[in-house]
Amino acid sequence: MKDNIDFALFLDQYSFKDDWRIEHKESGMNNTTRMVTAGTERFVLRIYNNHKDIDIVALEHELLAWLNTKALPFQVPLPIRNKLGSTVTRAGDETIASLFRFIEGDRTDAEENHHVFLLGRAAGELTVALKDAQPSKPPIYSPYYLLEETYAAMDEESFISLSDRSDELIARRNRMIALMSERQKLKPLSERVAKLPKQWIHGDLVFNNTVVRNERISGVLDFEFCTVDVRAMELAVTAVDMIRPGREDILDRIKRLFAGYSEIIELSARELELLPAIMKLRLLDVALHFAIRFKDGLDADDVLCGIIDQSAYGCEWVELNCNELLHQLQP
């Protein structure tokens, strides 16, 4: 889909003051994103590749409209209405897309220590803002602690059997088995996680979904996976994004992230104690999500291989550094 899109099918449904043109910027792994310029105005077009469910996007847009009324220290996407007055646009094949005002800034740099701190602070600020969110519709995506219900169809046998699909996946069979072992260990912990304080969260607050300008976070992007979950999951998702193979400063970076977060909000002792388990839930959710995408033919095997490598490494790192991690995160 990404290589043969007729963007006019979507963009001609909007009223621009000038002729529009497309600029190819980076896309995420779940959607196709393009910069749109019309005269002096800039927009972002997002085409949803994961689904064709207008209700998912409508809920996201309701939350964004609500957040745009709040005095946040950063911007969030503002959906643009098409000629029919809707913020969701359909093509003939039922593919859906949305158009947003462009938010000035560059992607937050994972190598910049100050950006790590800023990202933690933004996670705290967003947590505070979303605490009072009350959209008219219930969440569509399940919380991470309901991992077993969410991925019942992708059980242990189904997941590991994907290793038979290619030589590259066969080479990762042991890592896939290790991930399923972590899944088993998390089942009783998930019940404890489920008792923690809950609220609406962004659900995917990582470096690629934030932009920085003049040394501050200028925008938080991509609210597609917003849901109600334990509030500590917002921080856990961001912390997991710090865990990369070959780095020796992961603990220091997570501590810096947490310092930014703690300037805005303090987690309870119970939340801190379960944070390693919450981080593992995120890692497993990502692995299972991309396993389903691979099974459905949405991704090539190299994408799933990369996800398996990262998820397995992340779970192993959390396990090995659990005690030190908890010590680092103590106020």
CSV table of N, CA, C and O in Angstrom, one decimal, residues 88-149:
chain,number,residue,atom,x,y,z
A,88,VAL,N,-12.5,12.5,9.7
A,88,VAL,CA,-12.0,11.2,9.2
A,88,VAL,C,-12.5,11.1,7.7
A,88,VAL,O,-13.6,11.4,7.4
A,89,THR,N,-11.6,10.8,6.8
A,89,THR,CA,-11.8,10.7,5.4
A,89,THR,C,-11.6,9.3,4.9
A,89,THR,O,-10.7,8.6,5.3
A,90,ARG,N,-12.5,8.9,4.0
A,90,ARG,CA,-12.5,7.5,3.5
A,90,ARG,C,-12.1,7.6,2.0
A,90,ARG,O,-12.6,8.5,1.3
A,91,ALA,N,-11.4,6.6,1.5
A,91,ALA,CA,-11.2,6.3,0.1
A,91,ALA,C,-12.2,5.3,-0.4
A,91,ALA,O,-12.9,4.7,0.4
A,92,GLY,N,-12.2,5.0,-1.6
A,92,GLY,CA,-13.1,4.1,-2.2
A,92,GLY,C,-13.0,2.7,-1.7
A,92,GLY,O,-14.0,1.9,-1.6
A,93,ASP,N,-11.8,2.3,-1.3
A,93,ASP,CA,-11.6,0.9,-0.7
A,93,ASP,C,-11.8,0.9,0.8
A,93,ASP,O,-11.4,-0.1,1.4
A,94,GLU,N,-12.4,1.9,1.4
A,94,GLU,CA,-12.7,2.1,2.8
A,94,GLU,C,-11.5,2.4,3.6
A,94,GLU,O,-11.6,2.4,4.9
A,95,THR,N,-10.3,2.5,3.0
A,95,THR,CA,-9.2,3.0,3.8
A,95,THR,C,-9.5,4.4,4.3
A,95,THR,O,-10.0,5.2,3.7
A,96,ILE,N,-9.1,4.6,5.6
A,96,ILE,CA,-9.4,5.9,6.2
A,96,ILE,C,-8.1,6.7,6.5
A,96,ILE,O,-7.0,6.1,6.6
A,97,ALA,N,-8.3,8.0,6.5
A,97,ALA,CA,-7.1,8.9,6.7
A,97,ALA,C,-7.6,10.1,7.5
A,97,ALA,O,-8.8,10.4,7.6
A,98,SER,N,-6.6,10.9,8.0
A,98,SER,CA,-6.9,12.1,8.7
A,98,SER,C,-5.9,13.2,8.4
A,98,SER,O,-4.7,12.8,8.0
A,99,LEU,N,-6.2,14.4,8.4
A,99,LEU,CA,-5.3,15.5,8.1
A,99,LEU,C,-5.2,16.4,9.4
A,99,LEU,O,-6.2,16.7,10.1
A,100,PHE,N,-3.9,16.7,9.7
A,100,PHE,CA,-3.7,17.5,11.0
A,100,PHE,C,-2.8,18.7,10.6
A,100,PHE,O,-2.1,18.7,9.7
A,101,ARG,N,-3.0,19.7,11.5
A,101,ARG,CA,-2.1,20.9,11.4
A,101,ARG,C,-0.7,20.4,11.7
A,101,ARG,O,-0.5,19.6,12.7
A,102,PHE,N,0.3,20.9,11.0
A,102,PHE,CA,1.7,20.6,11.3
A,102,PHE,C,2.2,21.2,12.6
A,102,PHE,O,1.9,22.4,12.8
A,103,ILE,N,2.9,20.5,13.4
A,103,ILE,CA,3.5,21.0,14.6
A,103,ILE,C,5.0,21.2,14.4
A,103,ILE,O,5.7,20.3,14.1
A,104,GLU,N,5.4,22.4,14.5
A,104,GLU,CA,6.8,22.8,14.3
A,104,GLU,C,7.8,22.0,15.3
A,104,GLU,O,7.4,21.9,16.5
A,105,GLY,N,8.9,21.5,14.8
A,105,GLY,CA,9.9,20.9,15.7
A,105,GLY,C,10.5,19.7,15.0
A,105,GLY,O,10.1,19.3,13.9
A,106,ASP,N,11.6,19.3,15.6
A,106,ASP,CA,12.3,18.1,15.1
A,106,ASP,C,12.1,16.9,16.0
A,106,ASP,O,11.8,17.1,17.2
A,107,ARG,N,12.3,15.7,15.5
A,107,ARG,CA,12.1,14.6,16.4
A,107,ARG,C,13.0,14.6,17.6
A,107,ARG,O,14.2,15.0,17.5
A,108,THR,N,12.5,14.3,18.8
A,108,THR,CA,13.3,14.2,20.0
A,108,THR,C,14.4,13.2,19.8
A,108,THR,O,14.2,12.1,19.3
A,109,ASP,N,15.6,13.6,20.1
A,109,ASP,CA,16.8,12.9,19.9
A,109,ASP,C,17.1,11.9,21.1
A,109,ASP,O,17.4,12.4,22.2
A,110,ALA,N,17.1,10.7,20.9
A,110,ALA,CA,17.3,9.7,21.9
A,110,ALA,C,18.8,9.8,22.5
A,110,ALA,O,19.1,9.3,23.6
A,111,GLU,N,19.7,10.4,21.7
A,111,GLU,CA,21.1,10.5,22.1
A,111,GLU,C,21.3,11.8,23.0
A,111,GLU,O,22.4,11.9,23.6
A,112,GLU,N,20.3,12.6,23.1
A,112,GLU,CA,20.5,13.9,23.9
A,112,GLU,C,19.9,13.7,25.3
A,112,GLU,O,18.8,13.4,25.5
A,113,ASN,N,20.8,13.7,26.3
A,113,ASN,CA,20.4,13.5,27.6
A,113,ASN,C,19.3,14.5,28.1
A,113,ASN,O,18.4,14.1,28.8
A,114,HIS,N,19.4,15.7,27.6
A,114,HIS,CA,18.4,16.7,28.0
A,114,HIS,C,17.0,16.3,27.4
A,114,HIS,O,16.0,16.5,28.1
A,115,HIS,N,17.0,15.7,26.2
A,115,HIS,CA,15.8,15.3,25.6
A,115,HIS,C,15.1,14.2,26.4
A,115,HIS,O,13.9,14.0,26.4
A,116,VAL,N,16.0,13.3,26.9
A,116,VAL,CA,15.5,12.2,27.8
A,116,VAL,C,14.7,12.8,29.0
A,116,VAL,O,13.6,12.3,29.3
A,117,PHE,N,15.3,13.7,29.6
A,117,PHE,CA,14.7,14.4,30.7
A,117,PHE,C,13.4,15.1,30.3
A,117,PHE,O,12.3,15.0,31.0
A,118,LEU,N,13.4,15.8,29.2
A,118,LEU,CA,12.2,16.4,28.7
A,118,LEU,C,11.1,15.5,28.3
A,118,LEU,O,9.9,15.7,28.6
A,119,LEU,N,11.5,14.3,27.8
A,119,LEU,CA,10.5,13.3,27.5
A,119,LEU,C,9.8,12.8,28.8
A,119,LEU,O,8.6,12.6,28.8
A,120,GLY,N,10.6,12.6,29.8
A,120,GLY,CA,10.0,12.2,31.1
A,120,GLY,C,9.1,13.2,31.6
A,120,GLY,O,8.0,12.9,32.1
A,121,ARG,N,9.5,14.5,31.5
A,121,ARG,CA,8.6,15.5,32.0
A,121,ARG,C,7.3,15.6,31.2
A,121,ARG,O,6.2,15.8,31.8
A,122,ALA,N,7.4,15.4,29.9
A,122,ALA,CA,6.2,15.4,29.0
A,122,ALA,C,5.3,14.3,29.4
A,122,ALA,O,4.0,14.5,29.4
A,123,ALA,N,5.8,13.1,29.8
A,123,ALA,CA,5.0,12.0,30.2
A,123,ALA,C,4.2,12.3,31.4
A,123,ALA,O,3.0,12.0,31.6
A,124,GLY,N,4.9,13.0,32.4
A,124,GLY,CA,4.2,13.4,33.6
A,124,GLY,C,3.1,14.5,33.3
A,124,GLY,O,2.0,14.4,33.8
A,125,GLU,N,3.4,15.4,32.4
A,125,GLU,CA,2.5,16.5,32.1
A,125,GLU,C,1.2,15.9,31.4
A,125,GLU,O,0.1,16.3,31.7
A,126,LEU,N,1.5,15.0,30.5
A,126,LEU,CA,0.4,14.3,29.8
A,126,LEU,C,-0.5,13.5,30.8
A,126,LEU,O,-1.7,13.4,30.7
A,127,THR,N,0.2,12.8,31.7
A,127,THR,CA,-0.5,12.0,32.7
A,127,THR,C,-1.5,12.9,33.5
A,127,THR,O,-2.6,12.5,33.7
A,128,VAL,N,-1.0,14.0,33.9
A,128,VAL,CA,-1.8,15.0,34.7
A,128,VAL,C,-3.0,15.5,33.9
A,128,VAL,O,-4.1,15.5,34.4
A,129,ALA,N,-2.7,15.8,32.6
A,129,ALA,CA,-3.8,16.4,31.8
A,129,ALA,C,-4.9,15.3,31.5
A,129,ALA,O,-6.1,15.6,31.5
A,130,LEU,N,-4.5,14.1,31.2
A,130,LEU,CA,-5.4,13.0,30.8
A,130,LEU,C,-6.2,12.5,32.0
A,130,LEU,O,-7.2,11.7,31.8
A,131,LYS,N,-5.8,12.8,33.2
A,131,LYS,CA,-6.5,12.3,34.4
A,131,LYS,C,-7.9,12.6,34.4
A,131,LYS,O,-8.8,11.8,34.9
A,132,ASP,N,-8.3,13.8,33.9
A,132,ASP,CA,-9.7,14.3,33.9
A,132,ASP,C,-10.4,14.0,32.6
A,132,ASP,O,-11.5,14.5,32.5
A,133,ALA,N,-9.8,13.3,31.7
A,133,ALA,CA,-10.4,13.1,30.4
A,133,ALA,C,-11.6,12.1,30.6
A,133,ALA,O,-11.6,11.1,31.2
A,134,GLN,N,-12.7,12.5,29.9
A,134,GLN,CA,-14.0,11.7,30.0
A,134,GLN,C,-14.6,11.7,28.6
A,134,GLN,O,-15.7,12.4,28.4
A,135,PRO,N,-14.0,11.1,27.6
A,135,PRO,CA,-14.7,11.0,26.3
A,135,PRO,C,-16.0,10.3,26.3
A,135,PRO,O,-16.3,9.6,27.2
A,136,SER,N,-16.8,10.6,25.3
A,136,SER,CA,-18.1,10.0,25.3
A,136,SER,C,-18.2,8.5,25.0
A,136,SER,O,-19.2,7.9,25.3
A,137,LYS,N,-17.1,8.0,24.5
A,137,LYS,CA,-17.0,6.6,24.2
A,137,LYS,C,-16.0,5.9,25.0
A,137,LYS,O,-15.0,6.5,25.4
A,138,PRO,N,-16.2,4.6,25.3
A,138,PRO,CA,-15.2,3.8,26.1
A,138,PRO,C,-14.0,3.5,25.3
A,138,PRO,O,-14.0,3.6,24.0
A,139,PRO,N,-12.9,3.2,25.9
A,139,PRO,CA,-11.6,2.9,25.2
A,139,PRO,C,-11.9,1.7,24.3
A,139,PRO,O,-12.6,0.7,24.6
A,140,ILE,N,-11.2,1.7,23.1
A,140,ILE,CA,-11.3,0.6,22.2
A,140,ILE,C,-10.2,-0.4,22.4
A,140,ILE,O,-10.4,-1.6,22.3
A,141,TYR,N,-9.0,0.1,22.7
A,141,TYR,CA,-7.8,-0.8,22.9
A,141,TYR,C,-7.8,-1.3,24.3
A,141,TYR,O,-8.1,-0.5,25.3
A,142,SER,N,-7.5,-2.5,24.5
A,142,SER,CA,-7.5,-3.1,25.9
A,142,SER,C,-6.3,-2.6,26.6
A,142,SER,O,-5.2,-2.4,26.0
A,143,PRO,N,-6.3,-2.6,27.9
A,143,PRO,CA,-5.1,-2.2,28.7
A,143,PRO,C,-4.1,-3.3,28.6
A,143,PRO,O,-4.4,-4.5,28.4
A,144,TYR,N,-2.8,-2.9,28.8
A,144,TYR,CA,-1.7,-3.9,28.7
A,144,TYR,C,-1.9,-5.0,29.7
A,144,TYR,O,-1.4,-6.2,29.4
A,145,TYR,N,-2.4,-4.8,30.9
A,145,TYR,CA,-2.5,-5.9,31.9
A,145,TYR,C,-3.5,-7.0,31.5
A,145,TYR,O,-3.6,-8.0,32.1
A,146,LEU,N,-4.3,-6.7,30.4
A,146,LEU,CA,-5.2,-7.8,29.9
A,146,LEU,C,-4.6,-8.4,28.7
A,146,LEU,O,-5.3,-8.8,27.7
A,147,LEU,N,-3.3,-8.6,28.7
A,147,LEU,CA,-2.5,-9.1,27.6
A,147,LEU,C,-3.1,-10.5,27.1
A,147,LEU,O,-3.2,-10.7,25.9
A,148,GLU,N,-3.4,-11.3,28.1
A,148,GLU,CA,-3.9,-12.7,27.7
A,148,GLU,C,-5.2,-12.6,27.0
A,148,GLU,O,-5.5,-13.4,26.0
A,149,GLU,N,-6.1,-11.8,27.4
A,149,GLU,CA,-7.4,-11.6,26.7
A,149,GLU,C,-7.2,-11.0,25.3
A,149,GLU,O,-7.8,-11.4,24.3
